Amino acid sequence: MTERAASLPAADALIRRIFQALAKPGPSGDVAPETVPVCDMLPEILFYASLEPPPMARLAASVASLAPRLAWRPRPGAEKEGAAFLAGHANAYVVGPGGLEPRDDVFVGISLMAPGLRYPDHDHPPEEVYISLAGGEWKKGDEDWQAPGIGGLVHNPPGIVHAMRTKDEPLLAIWCLWAGS
Ligand SMILES: [Fe+2]
């Protein structure tokens, strides 16, 4: 397996399954790049991530090279969460629907959120792991908020309600979901 910045036993099986699936490339997607003003935060966030040990530095470099090719958009329904949230976050698919590699067994995407915001509670059947590239806190189920830090992982079992929030620092994270059989 590729070198990893962190380990999280609960997520190991999921990560193995995703790596195995991605070893067989899917088709190339025809993505029309889109950007939103909050994406202006990416270079500074990625600069700090690039100072981390090699796995995170390489991940930051990969995100920096991919970011201009992606369609960055607010989450569907974000307008109901208020103007600050609508303007202050964006998501982009790398793998999966609307991504550079459109496939239906693995979804990999990126979430960006400015300081002082809360991402709404959400849930989805696929099991998920987040890789944090910046600040931000995560909550799932009845557990307390946790701050994984740069290189930290967050694992969400299938269907669990979860959310993110930011205080003084932005959040940048990659999410990987297994939607295959
Ligand atoms: Fe999620």
Short mmCIF file of N, CA and C and ligand atoms in Angstrom, two decimals:
data_model
loop_
_atom_site.label_atom_id
_atom_site.label_comp_id
_atom_site.label_asym_id
_atom_site.label_seq_id
_atom_site.Cartn_x
_atom_site.Cartn_y
_atom_site.Cartn_z
N MET A 1 0.84 -1.21 0.00
CA MET A 1 0.00 0.00 0.00
C MET A 1 0.87 1.25 0.00
N THR A 2 0.39 2.27 -0.58
CA THR A 2 1.09 3.55 -0.61
C THR A 2 1.33 4.06 0.82
N GLU A 3 2.45 4.73 1.01
CA GLU A 3 2.77 5.30 2.31
C GLU A 3 1.66 6.25 2.78
N ARG A 4 1.33 6.16 4.06
CA ARG A 4 0.24 6.99 4.57
C ARG A 4 0.73 7.88 5.70
N ALA A 5 0.07 9.01 5.84
CA ALA A 5 0.47 9.96 6.87
C ALA A 5 0.03 9.52 8.25
N ALA A 6 -1.07 8.80 8.33
CA ALA A 6 -1.62 8.43 9.62
C ALA A 6 -2.34 7.09 9.46
N SER A 7 -2.60 6.45 10.58
CA SER A 7 -3.39 5.23 10.50
C SER A 7 -4.56 5.33 11.45
N LEU A 8 -5.59 4.64 11.13
CA LEU A 8 -6.79 4.62 11.95
C LEU A 8 -7.38 3.22 11.78
N PRO A 9 -7.16 2.35 12.79
CA PRO A 9 -7.54 0.94 12.61
C PRO A 9 -8.96 0.76 12.08
N ALA A 10 -9.90 1.58 12.57
CA ALA A 10 -11.30 1.41 12.14
C ALA A 10 -11.47 1.61 10.64
N ALA A 11 -10.54 2.35 10.03
CA ALA A 11 -10.67 2.68 8.61
C ALA A 11 -9.81 1.81 7.72
N ASP A 12 -9.00 0.91 8.32
CA ASP A 12 -8.02 0.18 7.51
C ASP A 12 -8.66 -0.63 6.39
N ALA A 13 -9.72 -1.37 6.72
CA ALA A 13 -10.33 -2.23 5.70
C ALA A 13 -10.91 -1.38 4.57
N LEU A 14 -11.51 -0.27 4.95
CA LEU A 14 -12.08 0.64 3.94
C LEU A 14 -10.99 1.18 3.03
N ILE A 15 -9.89 1.62 3.63
CA ILE A 15 -8.80 2.21 2.84
C ILE A 15 -8.21 1.17 1.90
N ARG A 16 -8.04 -0.06 2.41
CA ARG A 16 -7.50 -1.14 1.55
C ARG A 16 -8.41 -1.38 0.36
N ARG A 17 -9.72 -1.44 0.62
CA ARG A 17 -10.69 -1.71 -0.45
C ARG A 17 -10.63 -0.59 -1.50
N ILE A 18 -10.54 0.65 -1.04
CA ILE A 18 -10.50 1.79 -1.97
C ILE A 18 -9.22 1.77 -2.80
N PHE A 19 -8.08 1.50 -2.16
CA PHE A 19 -6.82 1.44 -2.90
C PHE A 19 -6.88 0.33 -3.95
N GLN A 20 -7.42 -0.83 -3.56
CA GLN A 20 -7.51 -1.95 -4.51
C GLN A 20 -8.37 -1.57 -5.71
N ALA A 21 -9.50 -0.94 -5.44
CA ALA A 21 -10.41 -0.57 -6.54
C ALA A 21 -9.75 0.46 -7.46
N LEU A 22 -9.09 1.45 -6.86
CA LEU A 22 -8.50 2.52 -7.67
C LEU A 22 -7.29 2.05 -8.47
N ALA A 23 -6.71 0.89 -8.08
CA ALA A 23 -5.58 0.37 -8.85
C ALA A 23 -6.00 0.04 -10.27
N LYS A 24 -7.30 -0.20 -10.46
CA LYS A 24 -7.82 -0.42 -11.82
C LYS A 24 -8.50 0.88 -12.25
N PRO A 25 -7.81 1.68 -13.07
CA PRO A 25 -8.36 3.00 -13.39
C PRO A 25 -9.70 2.93 -14.11
N GLY A 26 -10.55 3.88 -13.84
CA GLY A 26 -11.82 4.01 -14.54
C GLY A 26 -11.65 4.94 -15.74
N PRO A 27 -12.76 5.31 -16.36
CA PRO A 27 -12.68 6.20 -17.52
C PRO A 27 -12.27 7.61 -17.11
N SER A 28 -11.84 8.39 -18.08
CA SER A 28 -11.53 9.80 -17.82
C SER A 28 -12.79 10.63 -18.01
N GLY A 29 -13.04 11.52 -17.08
CA GLY A 29 -14.22 12.36 -17.16
C GLY A 29 -13.94 13.65 -17.91
N ASP A 30 -15.01 14.21 -18.43
CA ASP A 30 -14.89 15.47 -19.15
C ASP A 30 -15.40 16.57 -18.21
N VAL A 31 -14.51 17.10 -17.38
CA VAL A 31 -14.91 18.06 -16.35
C VAL A 31 -14.68 19.48 -16.84
N ALA A 32 -15.73 20.29 -16.77
CA ALA A 32 -15.57 21.72 -17.03
C ALA A 32 -15.20 22.38 -15.71
N PRO A 33 -13.97 22.88 -15.56
CA PRO A 33 -13.56 23.44 -14.27
C PRO A 33 -14.47 24.60 -13.84
N GLU A 34 -14.74 24.64 -12.54
CA GLU A 34 -15.51 25.75 -11.96
C GLU A 34 -14.79 26.18 -10.70
N THR A 35 -14.84 27.46 -10.41
CA THR A 35 -14.25 27.92 -9.16
C THR A 35 -15.20 28.88 -8.47
N VAL A 36 -14.97 29.09 -7.19
CA VAL A 36 -15.75 30.04 -6.39
C VAL A 36 -14.74 30.82 -5.55
N PRO A 37 -15.11 32.01 -5.08
CA PRO A 37 -14.12 32.86 -4.41
C PRO A 37 -13.39 32.21 -3.23
N VAL A 38 -14.07 31.32 -2.49
CA VAL A 38 -13.39 30.72 -1.32
C VAL A 38 -12.16 29.91 -1.75
N CYS A 39 -12.11 29.50 -3.02
CA CYS A 39 -10.94 28.75 -3.51
C CYS A 39 -9.67 29.59 -3.46
N ASP A 40 -9.80 30.89 -3.32
CA ASP A 40 -8.60 31.74 -3.18
C ASP A 40 -7.79 31.37 -1.93
N MET A 41 -8.43 30.66 -0.98
CA MET A 41 -7.71 30.25 0.23
C MET A 41 -6.80 29.05 0.00
N LEU A 42 -7.00 28.35 -1.09
CA LEU A 42 -6.27 27.09 -1.28
C LEU A 42 -4.75 27.24 -1.27
N PRO A 43 -4.16 28.20 -1.99
CA PRO A 43 -2.68 28.24 -2.02
C PRO A 43 -2.06 28.35 -0.63
N GLU A 44 -2.62 29.18 0.24
CA GLU A 44 -2.02 29.34 1.57
C GLU A 44 -2.20 28.07 2.40
N ILE A 45 -3.40 27.49 2.34
CA ILE A 45 -3.64 26.25 3.09
C ILE A 45 -2.67 25.16 2.61
N LEU A 46 -2.52 25.04 1.30
CA LEU A 46 -1.66 23.99 0.75
C LEU A 46 -0.19 24.27 1.01
N PHE A 47 0.17 25.54 1.12
CA PHE A 47 1.55 25.86 1.48
C PHE A 47 1.87 25.29 2.87
N TYR A 48 0.98 25.51 3.84
CA TYR A 48 1.24 24.99 5.18
C TYR A 48 1.24 23.46 5.19
N ALA A 49 0.34 22.85 4.43
CA ALA A 49 0.33 21.37 4.36
C ALA A 49 1.61 20.86 3.71
N SER A 50 2.19 21.64 2.80
CA SER A 50 3.40 21.19 2.11
C SER A 50 4.62 21.16 3.03
N LEU A 51 4.52 21.80 4.19
CA LEU A 51 5.62 21.80 5.16
C LEU A 51 5.61 20.56 6.04
N GLU A 52 4.56 19.75 5.92
CA GLU A 52 4.41 18.54 6.73
C GLU A 52 5.29 17.41 6.18
N PRO A 53 5.39 16.28 6.91
CA PRO A 53 6.18 15.14 6.43
C PRO A 53 5.72 14.70 5.03
N PRO A 54 6.62 13.93 4.34
CA PRO A 54 6.42 13.66 2.91
C PRO A 54 5.03 13.22 2.46
N PRO A 55 4.36 12.29 3.16
CA PRO A 55 3.05 11.89 2.60
C PRO A 55 2.09 13.08 2.47
N MET A 56 2.08 13.94 3.47
CA MET A 56 1.16 15.08 3.41
C MET A 56 1.65 16.13 2.42
N ALA A 57 2.98 16.30 2.34
CA ALA A 57 3.51 17.27 1.38
C ALA A 57 3.15 16.84 -0.04
N ARG A 58 3.25 15.52 -0.30
CA ARG A 58 2.90 15.03 -1.64
C ARG A 58 1.41 15.17 -1.90
N LEU A 59 0.62 14.92 -0.87
CA LEU A 59 -0.83 15.07 -1.04
C LEU A 59 -1.17 16.53 -1.33
N ALA A 60 -0.52 17.44 -0.61
CA ALA A 60 -0.76 18.87 -0.85
C ALA A 60 -0.38 19.24 -2.28
N ALA A 61 0.73 18.70 -2.77
CA ALA A 61 1.15 19.01 -4.14
C ALA A 61 0.15 18.45 -5.14
N SER A 62 -0.38 17.25 -4.84
CA SER A 62 -1.38 16.65 -5.75
C SER A 62 -2.64 17.51 -5.78
N VAL A 63 -3.09 17.94 -4.60
CA VAL A 63 -4.30 18.77 -4.57
C VAL A 63 -4.05 20.08 -5.31
N ALA A 64 -2.87 20.65 -5.14
CA ALA A 64 -2.57 21.91 -5.83
C ALA A 64 -2.62 21.74 -7.34
N SER A 65 -2.15 20.60 -7.83
CA SER A 65 -2.16 20.42 -9.29
C SER A 65 -3.54 20.05 -9.81
N LEU A 66 -4.33 19.36 -8.98
CA LEU A 66 -5.67 18.95 -9.43
C LEU A 66 -6.69 20.08 -9.32
N ALA A 67 -6.53 20.94 -8.32
CA ALA A 67 -7.59 21.91 -7.98
C ALA A 67 -8.09 22.72 -9.18
N PRO A 68 -7.20 23.22 -10.06
CA PRO A 68 -7.71 24.03 -11.17
C PRO A 68 -8.50 23.23 -12.19
N ARG A 69 -8.42 21.91 -12.12
CA ARG A 69 -9.13 21.06 -13.11
C ARG A 69 -10.49 20.62 -12.60
N LEU A 70 -10.84 20.97 -11.37
CA LEU A 70 -12.06 20.44 -10.75
C LEU A 70 -13.21 21.44 -10.82
N ALA A 71 -14.41 20.92 -10.64
CA ALA A 71 -15.61 21.76 -10.56
C ALA A 71 -15.94 21.99 -9.09
N TRP A 72 -15.55 23.15 -8.56
CA TRP A 72 -15.78 23.50 -7.15
C TRP A 72 -17.15 24.15 -7.03
N ARG A 73 -17.96 23.59 -6.16
CA ARG A 73 -19.33 24.12 -5.99
C ARG A 73 -19.74 24.03 -4.53
N PRO A 74 -20.68 24.91 -4.11
CA PRO A 74 -21.29 24.72 -2.79
C PRO A 74 -22.10 23.42 -2.79
N ARG A 75 -22.29 22.86 -1.62
CA ARG A 75 -23.10 21.64 -1.55
C ARG A 75 -24.54 21.94 -1.95
N PRO A 76 -25.24 20.99 -2.52
CA PRO A 76 -26.64 21.23 -2.89
C PRO A 76 -27.46 21.66 -1.67
N GLY A 77 -28.25 22.69 -1.81
CA GLY A 77 -29.09 23.17 -0.71
C GLY A 77 -28.37 24.11 0.24
N ALA A 78 -27.12 24.49 -0.08
CA ALA A 78 -26.33 25.31 0.84
C ALA A 78 -26.97 26.68 1.09
N GLU A 79 -27.79 27.16 0.17
CA GLU A 79 -28.40 28.47 0.35
C GLU A 79 -29.29 28.51 1.59
N LYS A 80 -29.78 27.34 2.02
CA LYS A 80 -30.64 27.29 3.22
C LYS A 80 -29.83 27.50 4.49
N GLU A 81 -28.50 27.39 4.41
CA GLU A 81 -27.65 27.50 5.60
C GLU A 81 -27.15 28.92 5.85
N GLY A 82 -27.57 29.84 5.01
CA GLY A 82 -27.17 31.23 5.21
C GLY A 82 -26.07 31.67 4.26
N ALA A 83 -25.94 32.99 4.12
CA ALA A 83 -25.03 33.55 3.12
C ALA A 83 -23.56 33.25 3.45
N ALA A 84 -23.22 33.25 4.74
CA ALA A 84 -21.80 33.03 5.09
C ALA A 84 -21.37 31.62 4.71
N PHE A 85 -22.21 30.65 5.00
CA PHE A 85 -21.85 29.27 4.64
C PHE A 85 -21.84 29.11 3.13
N LEU A 86 -22.85 29.66 2.47
CA LEU A 86 -22.94 29.53 1.01
C LEU A 86 -21.65 30.05 0.34
N ALA A 87 -21.18 31.20 0.80
CA ALA A 87 -19.99 31.81 0.18
C ALA A 87 -18.70 31.22 0.72
N GLY A 88 -18.76 30.54 1.86
CA GLY A 88 -17.54 30.19 2.57
C GLY A 88 -17.10 28.75 2.46
N HIS A 89 -17.75 27.98 1.58
CA HIS A 89 -17.31 26.59 1.44
C HIS A 89 -17.46 26.15 -0.01
N ALA A 90 -16.80 25.06 -0.34
CA ALA A 90 -16.95 24.46 -1.67
C ALA A 90 -16.49 23.01 -1.60
N ASN A 91 -17.09 22.22 -2.46
CA ASN A 91 -16.72 20.81 -2.59
C ASN A 91 -16.39 20.52 -4.05
N ALA A 92 -15.54 19.55 -4.27
CA ALA A 92 -15.23 19.14 -5.64
C ALA A 92 -14.99 17.63 -5.67
N TYR A 93 -15.53 16.98 -6.67
CA TYR A 93 -15.26 15.56 -6.88
C TYR A 93 -13.97 15.39 -7.69
N VAL A 94 -13.12 14.48 -7.24
CA VAL A 94 -11.96 14.05 -8.04
C VAL A 94 -12.32 12.73 -8.74
N VAL A 95 -12.84 11.80 -7.96
CA VAL A 95 -13.28 10.50 -8.47
C VAL A 95 -14.76 10.37 -8.13
N GLY A 96 -15.57 9.93 -9.09
CA GLY A 96 -17.00 9.79 -8.84
C GLY A 96 -17.77 10.74 -9.75
N PRO A 97 -19.05 10.92 -9.45
CA PRO A 97 -19.90 11.71 -10.35
C PRO A 97 -19.37 13.13 -10.53
N GLY A 98 -19.18 13.55 -11.76
CA GLY A 98 -18.70 14.91 -12.02
C GLY A 98 -17.22 15.08 -11.78
N GLY A 99 -16.50 13.97 -11.56
CA GLY A 99 -15.07 14.05 -11.27
C GLY A 99 -14.21 13.73 -12.48
N LEU A 100 -12.90 13.77 -12.26
CA LEU A 100 -11.95 13.50 -13.33
C LEU A 100 -11.97 12.02 -13.72
N GLU A 101 -12.37 11.18 -12.77
CA GLU A 101 -12.51 9.74 -13.03
C GLU A 101 -13.90 9.34 -12.58
N PRO A 102 -14.89 9.42 -13.47
CA PRO A 102 -16.26 9.13 -13.04
C PRO A 102 -16.48 7.63 -12.89
N ARG A 103 -16.65 7.19 -11.67
CA ARG A 103 -16.90 5.78 -11.41
C ARG A 103 -17.90 5.70 -10.28
N ASP A 104 -18.54 4.55 -10.12
CA ASP A 104 -19.61 4.50 -9.13
C ASP A 104 -19.28 3.63 -7.92
N ASP A 105 -18.06 3.09 -7.86
CA ASP A 105 -17.71 2.28 -6.68
C ASP A 105 -16.92 3.06 -5.64
N VAL A 106 -16.14 4.04 -6.07
CA VAL A 106 -15.34 4.86 -5.16
C VAL A 106 -15.61 6.33 -5.46
N PHE A 107 -15.83 7.09 -4.40
CA PHE A 107 -15.95 8.54 -4.55
C PHE A 107 -14.81 9.18 -3.75
N VAL A 108 -14.07 10.07 -4.38
CA VAL A 108 -13.02 10.83 -3.69
C VAL A 108 -13.26 12.30 -4.02
N GLY A 109 -13.32 13.12 -3.00
CA GLY A 109 -13.55 14.54 -3.24
C GLY A 109 -12.84 15.39 -2.20
N ILE A 110 -12.99 16.67 -2.35
CA ILE A 110 -12.30 17.62 -1.49
C ILE A 110 -13.32 18.61 -0.96
N SER A 111 -13.24 18.91 0.33
CA SER A 111 -14.08 19.95 0.94
C SER A 111 -13.19 21.05 1.48
N LEU A 112 -13.63 22.25 1.24
CA LEU A 112 -12.92 23.45 1.71
C LEU A 112 -13.93 24.31 2.46
N MET A 113 -13.53 24.81 3.62
CA MET A 113 -14.45 25.64 4.40
C MET A 113 -13.65 26.75 5.10
N ALA A 114 -14.12 27.96 4.96
CA ALA A 114 -13.47 29.12 5.58
C ALA A 114 -13.66 29.07 7.11
N PRO A 115 -12.89 29.87 7.85
CA PRO A 115 -13.05 29.89 9.32
C PRO A 115 -14.46 30.35 9.74
N GLY A 116 -14.85 29.89 10.92
CA GLY A 116 -16.08 30.39 11.54
C GLY A 116 -17.37 29.84 10.95
N LEU A 117 -17.33 28.63 10.42
CA LEU A 117 -18.53 28.07 9.78
C LEU A 117 -18.82 26.67 10.32
N ARG A 118 -20.04 26.24 10.07
CA ARG A 118 -20.43 24.88 10.44
C ARG A 118 -21.07 24.21 9.24
N TYR A 119 -20.51 23.09 8.86
CA TYR A 119 -21.07 22.29 7.77
C TYR A 119 -22.26 21.53 8.33
N PRO A 120 -23.38 21.48 7.63
CA PRO A 120 -24.57 20.86 8.22
C PRO A 120 -24.39 19.36 8.48
N ASP A 121 -25.15 18.87 9.46
CA ASP A 121 -25.22 17.43 9.69
C ASP A 121 -25.61 16.74 8.39
N HIS A 122 -24.95 15.66 8.10
CA HIS A 122 -25.34 14.88 6.93
C HIS A 122 -25.00 13.42 7.18
N ASP A 123 -25.57 12.58 6.37
CA ASP A 123 -25.27 11.15 6.45
C ASP A 123 -25.44 10.54 5.08
N HIS A 124 -24.80 9.40 4.90
CA HIS A 124 -24.87 8.70 3.61
C HIS A 124 -24.56 7.24 3.85
N PRO A 125 -25.16 6.38 3.06
CA PRO A 125 -24.91 4.94 3.27
C PRO A 125 -23.45 4.55 3.12
N PRO A 126 -22.68 5.10 2.16
CA PRO A 126 -21.30 4.61 2.06
C PRO A 126 -20.44 4.98 3.27
N GLU A 127 -19.62 4.02 3.68
CA GLU A 127 -18.61 4.26 4.71
C GLU A 127 -17.60 5.29 4.17
N GLU A 128 -17.01 6.06 5.07
CA GLU A 128 -16.21 7.20 4.61
C GLU A 128 -14.98 7.41 5.48
N VAL A 129 -13.92 7.86 4.86
CA VAL A 129 -12.77 8.35 5.63
C VAL A 129 -12.38 9.73 5.10
N TYR A 130 -12.14 10.65 6.02
CA TYR A 130 -11.65 11.98 5.68
C TYR A 130 -10.16 12.04 6.01
N ILE A 131 -9.40 12.72 5.17
CA ILE A 131 -7.99 13.01 5.44
C ILE A 131 -7.90 14.53 5.58
N SER A 132 -7.50 14.98 6.75
CA SER A 132 -7.46 16.42 6.99
C SER A 132 -6.15 17.04 6.50
N LEU A 133 -6.26 18.13 5.78
CA LEU A 133 -5.07 18.84 5.30
C LEU A 133 -4.92 20.20 5.96
N ALA A 134 -5.75 20.49 6.95
CA ALA A 134 -5.68 21.82 7.58
C ALA A 134 -6.34 21.72 8.95
N GLY A 135 -6.98 22.80 9.37
CA GLY A 135 -7.67 22.81 10.66
C GLY A 135 -9.05 22.20 10.52
N GLY A 136 -9.91 22.59 11.44
CA GLY A 136 -11.28 22.09 11.37
C GLY A 136 -11.54 20.99 12.38
N GLU A 137 -12.81 20.84 12.72
CA GLU A 137 -13.23 19.82 13.67
C GLU A 137 -14.33 18.98 13.04
N TRP A 138 -14.39 17.73 13.49
CA TRP A 138 -15.40 16.79 12.99
C TRP A 138 -16.20 16.24 14.16
N LYS A 139 -17.46 15.91 13.89
CA LYS A 139 -18.31 15.29 14.90
C LYS A 139 -19.09 14.18 14.23
N LYS A 140 -19.26 13.07 14.93
CA LYS A 140 -20.12 12.01 14.40
C LYS A 140 -20.94 11.41 15.52
N GLY A 141 -22.18 11.09 15.20
CA GLY A 141 -23.07 10.49 16.18
C GLY A 141 -23.13 11.34 17.44
N ASP A 142 -23.02 10.67 18.60
CA ASP A 142 -23.08 11.36 19.89
C ASP A 142 -21.70 11.75 20.41
N GLU A 143 -20.68 11.52 19.62
CA GLU A 143 -19.31 11.81 20.10
C GLU A 143 -19.05 13.31 20.12
N ASP A 144 -18.03 13.69 20.90
CA ASP A 144 -17.63 15.09 20.95
C ASP A 144 -16.91 15.48 19.66
N TRP A 145 -16.78 16.79 19.46
CA TRP A 145 -16.00 17.29 18.33
C TRP A 145 -14.55 16.86 18.50
N GLN A 146 -13.90 16.53 17.40
CA GLN A 146 -12.47 16.20 17.42
C GLN A 146 -11.76 16.99 16.33
N ALA A 147 -10.50 17.33 16.62
CA ALA A 147 -9.68 18.08 15.68
C ALA A 147 -8.54 17.18 15.23
N PRO A 148 -8.64 16.53 14.08
CA PRO A 148 -7.60 15.57 13.68
C PRO A 148 -6.27 16.22 13.34
N GLY A 149 -6.28 17.50 12.95
CA GLY A 149 -5.04 18.17 12.56
C GLY A 149 -4.59 17.73 11.18
N ILE A 150 -3.53 18.36 10.69
CA ILE A 150 -3.04 18.04 9.35
C ILE A 150 -2.52 16.61 9.34
N GLY A 151 -3.01 15.82 8.39
CA GLY A 151 -2.60 14.42 8.30
C GLY A 151 -3.46 13.48 9.10
N GLY A 152 -4.39 14.01 9.88
CA GLY A 152 -5.27 13.16 10.68
C GLY A 152 -6.40 12.57 9.85
N LEU A 153 -6.93 11.45 10.34
CA LEU A 153 -8.01 10.76 9.64
C LEU A 153 -9.27 10.77 10.49
N VAL A 154 -10.41 10.77 9.83
CA VAL A 154 -11.70 10.64 10.49
C VAL A 154 -12.46 9.54 9.77
N HIS A 155 -13.00 8.58 10.54
CA HIS A 155 -13.73 7.47 9.92
C HIS A 155 -15.21 7.56 10.29
N ASN A 156 -16.06 7.45 9.29
CA ASN A 156 -17.50 7.46 9.52
C ASN A 156 -18.10 6.14 9.06
N PRO A 157 -18.64 5.36 10.01
CA PRO A 157 -19.32 4.13 9.61
C PRO A 157 -20.52 4.45 8.72
N PRO A 158 -21.02 3.47 7.97
CA PRO A 158 -22.15 3.73 7.07
C PRO A 158 -23.33 4.35 7.81
N GLY A 159 -23.88 5.41 7.26
CA GLY A 159 -25.13 5.97 7.75
C GLY A 159 -25.03 6.87 8.97
N ILE A 160 -23.85 7.03 9.57
CA ILE A 160 -23.77 7.83 10.80
C ILE A 160 -23.92 9.32 10.46
N VAL A 161 -24.62 10.05 11.34
CA VAL A 161 -24.77 11.50 11.13
C VAL A 161 -23.47 12.18 11.54
N HIS A 162 -22.97 13.05 10.68
CA HIS A 162 -21.69 13.71 10.97
C HIS A 162 -21.68 15.13 10.43
N ALA A 163 -20.72 15.92 10.90
CA ALA A 163 -20.64 17.33 10.51
C ALA A 163 -19.22 17.82 10.72
N MET A 164 -18.93 18.99 10.19
CA MET A 164 -17.64 19.64 10.41
C MET A 164 -17.90 21.08 10.86
N ARG A 165 -16.88 21.66 11.50
CA ARG A 165 -16.97 23.09 11.82
C ARG A 165 -15.57 23.67 11.82
N THR A 166 -15.49 24.98 11.65
CA THR A 166 -14.20 25.66 11.73
C THR A 166 -14.28 26.75 12.77
N LYS A 167 -13.13 27.02 13.39
CA LYS A 167 -13.01 28.14 14.32
C LYS A 167 -12.15 29.20 13.65
N ASP A 168 -10.87 29.31 14.09
CA ASP A 168 -10.01 30.36 13.53
C ASP A 168 -9.31 29.96 12.23
N GLU A 169 -9.28 28.66 11.96
CA GLU A 169 -8.54 28.18 10.78
C GLU A 169 -9.51 27.57 9.77
N PRO A 170 -9.14 27.59 8.50
CA PRO A 170 -9.98 26.93 7.50
C PRO A 170 -9.87 25.41 7.59
N LEU A 171 -10.77 24.76 6.94
CA LEU A 171 -10.75 23.29 6.83
C LEU A 171 -10.51 22.93 5.37
N LEU A 172 -9.62 22.00 5.16
CA LEU A 172 -9.45 21.40 3.83
C LEU A 172 -9.28 19.92 4.06
N ALA A 173 -10.11 19.13 3.44
CA ALA A 173 -10.06 17.69 3.67
C ALA A 173 -10.44 16.93 2.43
N ILE A 174 -9.84 15.77 2.30
CA ILE A 174 -10.20 14.84 1.22
C ILE A 174 -11.12 13.78 1.84
N TRP A 175 -12.18 13.48 1.14
CA TRP A 175 -13.07 12.40 1.61
C TRP A 175 -13.07 11.28 0.59
N CYS A 176 -13.10 10.07 1.12
CA CYS A 176 -13.09 8.87 0.29
C CYS A 176 -14.24 7.97 0.75
N LEU A 177 -15.11 7.63 -0.16
CA LEU A 177 -16.26 6.79 0.17
C LEU A 177 -16.25 5.54 -0.70
N TRP A 178 -16.61 4.43 -0.05
CA TRP A 178 -16.76 3.17 -0.78
C TRP A 178 -18.23 2.96 -1.06
N ALA A 179 -18.60 2.97 -2.34
CA ALA A 179 -19.99 2.80 -2.73
C ALA A 179 -20.17 1.55 -3.58
N GLY A 180 -19.15 0.70 -3.59
CA GLY A 180 -19.23 -0.51 -4.39
C GLY A 180 -19.86 -1.65 -3.60
N SER A 181 -19.80 -2.84 -4.18
CA SER A 181 -20.44 -3.97 -3.51
C SER A 181 -19.35 -4.91 -2.96
FE FE B 1 -19.54 12.75 4.73
#
